Each structure stands twice: as structure tokens, then as C-alpha cells.
Amino acid sequence: MANKKVVLSLLQQHCKDGCDKFATYFATFPDQSCVEIRAKGLESDEDFSTCFFNLRSFSPTVITFVYDIAKAADLVIFNMQGIADDASNPLVILTDEAQSRELPEGVGSHPVPCSSAEHLGQLLGVDAGSWTKYRDQVLATHH
């Protein structure tokens, strides 16, 4: 069950302007990474059962933010670059193992439980060390 108050609190920490009329939030982080979040029903009496993240940049901060929101809202993460039957690059990532019982039939033949933000980064193909190395390389070429 989604904890709307916790999710809203997490969003408000990084979304200074609140949401627009489409329930879209824009989060910006100290490392200059940012993400767009659509979370209909979060600030109303409507049901809140889904959240869409448009990653405008990719960093450990963004991964942690996505994981924290998904965990607080009891959400399943759908990795759009994932493959349904590949546990190393899964299509369906669970933030709680109990979610596997609620998945519709045929959705992700091999859902993978995720235990932390670091684990999510590994499942998405990026860990903090890889990201730091990549960031430093990009910055070095532009200085």
C-alpha cells in the first residue's frame, strides 16, 4: 500500500515548485542531475497507485531517489531497457518480494527483487563507481 505522505515528502525535498496541472513534478539534485515524475493522485483524494519517471540524467542520486519513491509507494519498477527473461537485465524489478503475487499474468516472466538503491543501480547497469568514473571522464574532456 502506497504511503502518500512519505512519497509526497520525498518529492517536496527536491521539487521546489510542486506539481503542475498534470501532476508532474521536476526534481533537481545537488549533483545537477534531474528527473521528471508524474504522480497522479498524490495531492488529491484520488487513488495513487502509479508513478512515471522520465530520467533526464542518470546518477547515484537519481537511482536512490527512484528507489526510495518506489519503496515508499510499494511500486514495481519497469525497466524499459530490460528483457523479460534476463535476471541480469530485468524488465520487472520488485521493491518487495510479495509484489510478485500481484503481477498480472504474463508480465515479466522473471521479476527480480531489489534490496537497495545500490542493487537497483546494478540491475539498471550502473553502479556508483561506474557513474563516478564516467562523470570524471566527461568532465576531464570538457576542461
Coordinates of C-alpha atoms in Angstrom, one line a residue:
M1 CA 0.0 0.0 0.0
A2 CA 1.4 3.4 -1.0
N3 CA 2.3 5.8 1.7
K4 CA 1.2 9.1 0.0
K5 CA 2.6 11.2 2.8
V6 CA 6.1 9.7 2.6
V7 CA 6.1 9.9 -1.2
L8 CA 5.0 13.5 -1.1
S9 CA 7.6 14.3 1.5
L10 CA 10.4 12.8 -0.7
L11 CA 9.2 14.7 -3.7
Q12 CA 9.0 18.0 -1.8
Q13 CA 12.6 17.7 -0.8
H14 CA 13.7 18.1 -4.4
C15 CA 10.7 19.5 -6.2
K16 CA 10.6 23.2 -5.1
D17 CA 7.8 24.2 -7.4
G18 CA 5.3 21.5 -6.5
C19 CA 3.4 19.8 -9.3
D20 CA 1.7 21.2 -12.4
K21 CA -1.9 20.6 -13.5
F22 CA -0.8 17.2 -15.0
A23 CA 0.6 16.1 -11.6
T24 CA 4.1 16.4 -13.0
Y25 CA 7.0 17.2 -10.6
F26 CA 10.5 18.2 -11.6
A27 CA 13.2 17.2 -9.2
T28 CA 16.7 18.7 -9.2
F29 CA 19.5 17.4 -7.1
P30 CA 22.8 18.9 -5.8
D31 CA 24.8 17.0 -8.3
Q32 CA 22.8 18.7 -11.1
S33 CA 21.0 15.6 -12.1
C34 CA 17.3 15.9 -12.6
V35 CA 14.2 13.8 -13.2
E36 CA 10.6 14.4 -14.2
I37 CA 8.0 12.5 -12.2
R38 CA 4.3 12.0 -13.0
A39 CA 2.4 11.1 -9.8
K40 CA -1.4 11.5 -10.4
G41 CA -3.5 11.3 -7.2
L42 CA -0.7 12.1 -4.8
E43 CA -2.0 15.5 -3.8
S44 CA -5.7 14.8 -4.1
D45 CA -8.3 12.3 -2.9
E46 CA -7.8 10.2 -5.9
D47 CA -6.0 6.8 -5.6
F48 CA -2.3 6.9 -6.0
S49 CA -1.0 3.7 -7.4
T50 CA 1.5 4.6 -10.1
C51 CA 4.4 6.8 -10.8
F52 CA 6.2 7.5 -14.0
F53 CA 9.9 8.7 -14.0
N54 CA 11.4 10.4 -17.0
L55 CA 15.1 10.3 -16.3
R56 CA 16.7 13.4 -17.7
S57 CA 20.0 12.4 -16.3
F58 CA 21.4 9.3 -14.5
S59 CA 23.3 9.3 -11.3
P60 CA 23.5 7.5 -8.0
T61 CA 21.4 10.3 -6.6
V62 CA 18.6 9.7 -9.2
I63 CA 18.8 5.9 -8.6
T64 CA 18.4 6.4 -4.8
F65 CA 15.5 8.8 -5.4
V66 CA 13.7 6.4 -7.7
Y67 CA 14.3 3.5 -5.3
D68 CA 13.1 5.5 -2.3
I69 CA 9.9 6.6 -4.0
A70 CA 9.2 3.1 -5.3
K71 CA 9.8 1.5 -1.9
A72 CA 7.6 4.1 -0.1
A73 CA 4.8 3.7 -2.7
D74 CA 5.1 -0.1 -2.9
L75 CA 5.7 0.2 -6.6
V76 CA 7.1 -2.3 -9.1
I77 CA 9.8 -0.7 -11.3
F78 CA 9.5 -1.5 -15.0
N79 CA 12.9 -1.2 -16.7
M80 CA 12.1 -0.2 -20.3
Q81 CA 15.6 -1.4 -21.4
G82 CA 15.2 -4.7 -19.6
I83 CA 14.5 -8.1 -21.0
A84 CA 11.6 -10.2 -19.6
D85 CA 13.7 -13.4 -19.2
D86 CA 17.1 -12.0 -18.2
A87 CA 17.7 -11.7 -14.4
S88 CA 20.9 -9.6 -15.0
N89 CA 18.9 -7.0 -17.0
P90 CA 15.3 -7.5 -15.8
L91 CA 12.2 -5.9 -17.2
V92 CA 10.4 -6.1 -13.9
I93 CA 12.1 -5.1 -10.7
L94 CA 10.3 -5.6 -7.4
T95 CA 10.8 -3.4 -4.3
D96 CA 9.1 -6.1 -2.2
E97 CA 9.1 -9.9 -3.0
A98 CA 5.3 -10.0 -2.1
Q99 CA 4.7 -7.9 -5.3
S100 CA 5.3 -11.0 -7.4
R101 CA 2.0 -12.4 -6.3
E102 CA 0.1 -9.3 -7.6
L103 CA 1.7 -9.1 -11.1
P104 CA -0.7 -9.7 -13.9
E105 CA -0.1 -13.0 -15.8
G106 CA 2.4 -12.6 -18.5
V107 CA 4.1 -9.5 -17.1
G108 CA 7.8 -10.3 -16.7
S109 CA 8.4 -13.9 -16.6
H110 CA 11.4 -13.4 -14.2
P111 CA 10.8 -10.5 -11.9
V112 CA 13.8 -9.6 -9.8
P113 CA 13.6 -8.5 -6.1
C114 CA 15.6 -5.4 -5.4
S115 CA 17.0 -4.8 -1.9
S116 CA 18.6 -1.3 -2.1
A117 CA 19.3 1.7 -4.3
E118 CA 22.8 0.3 -4.9
H119 CA 21.2 -3.0 -6.1
L120 CA 18.8 -1.0 -8.4
G121 CA 21.8 0.7 -9.9
Q122 CA 23.4 -2.7 -10.6
L123 CA 20.2 -4.0 -12.1
L124 CA 20.0 -1.0 -14.4
G125 CA 23.6 -1.4 -15.3
V126 CA 25.1 1.5 -13.4
D127 CA 26.8 1.4 -10.0
A128 CA 28.2 4.4 -8.1
G129 CA 31.8 3.6 -9.1
S130 CA 31.0 3.3 -12.8
W131 CA 29.0 6.5 -12.7
T132 CA 31.8 8.4 -11.0
K133 CA 34.4 7.2 -13.4
Y134 CA 32.1 8.2 -16.4
R135 CA 31.4 11.6 -14.9
D136 CA 35.0 12.3 -14.2
Q137 CA 36.0 11.3 -17.8
V138 CA 33.3 13.6 -19.3
L139 CA 34.4 16.5 -17.1
A140 CA 38.0 16.0 -17.9
T141 CA 37.3 16.2 -21.7
H142 CA 35.4 19.5 -21.2
H143 CA 38.1 21.3 -19.1

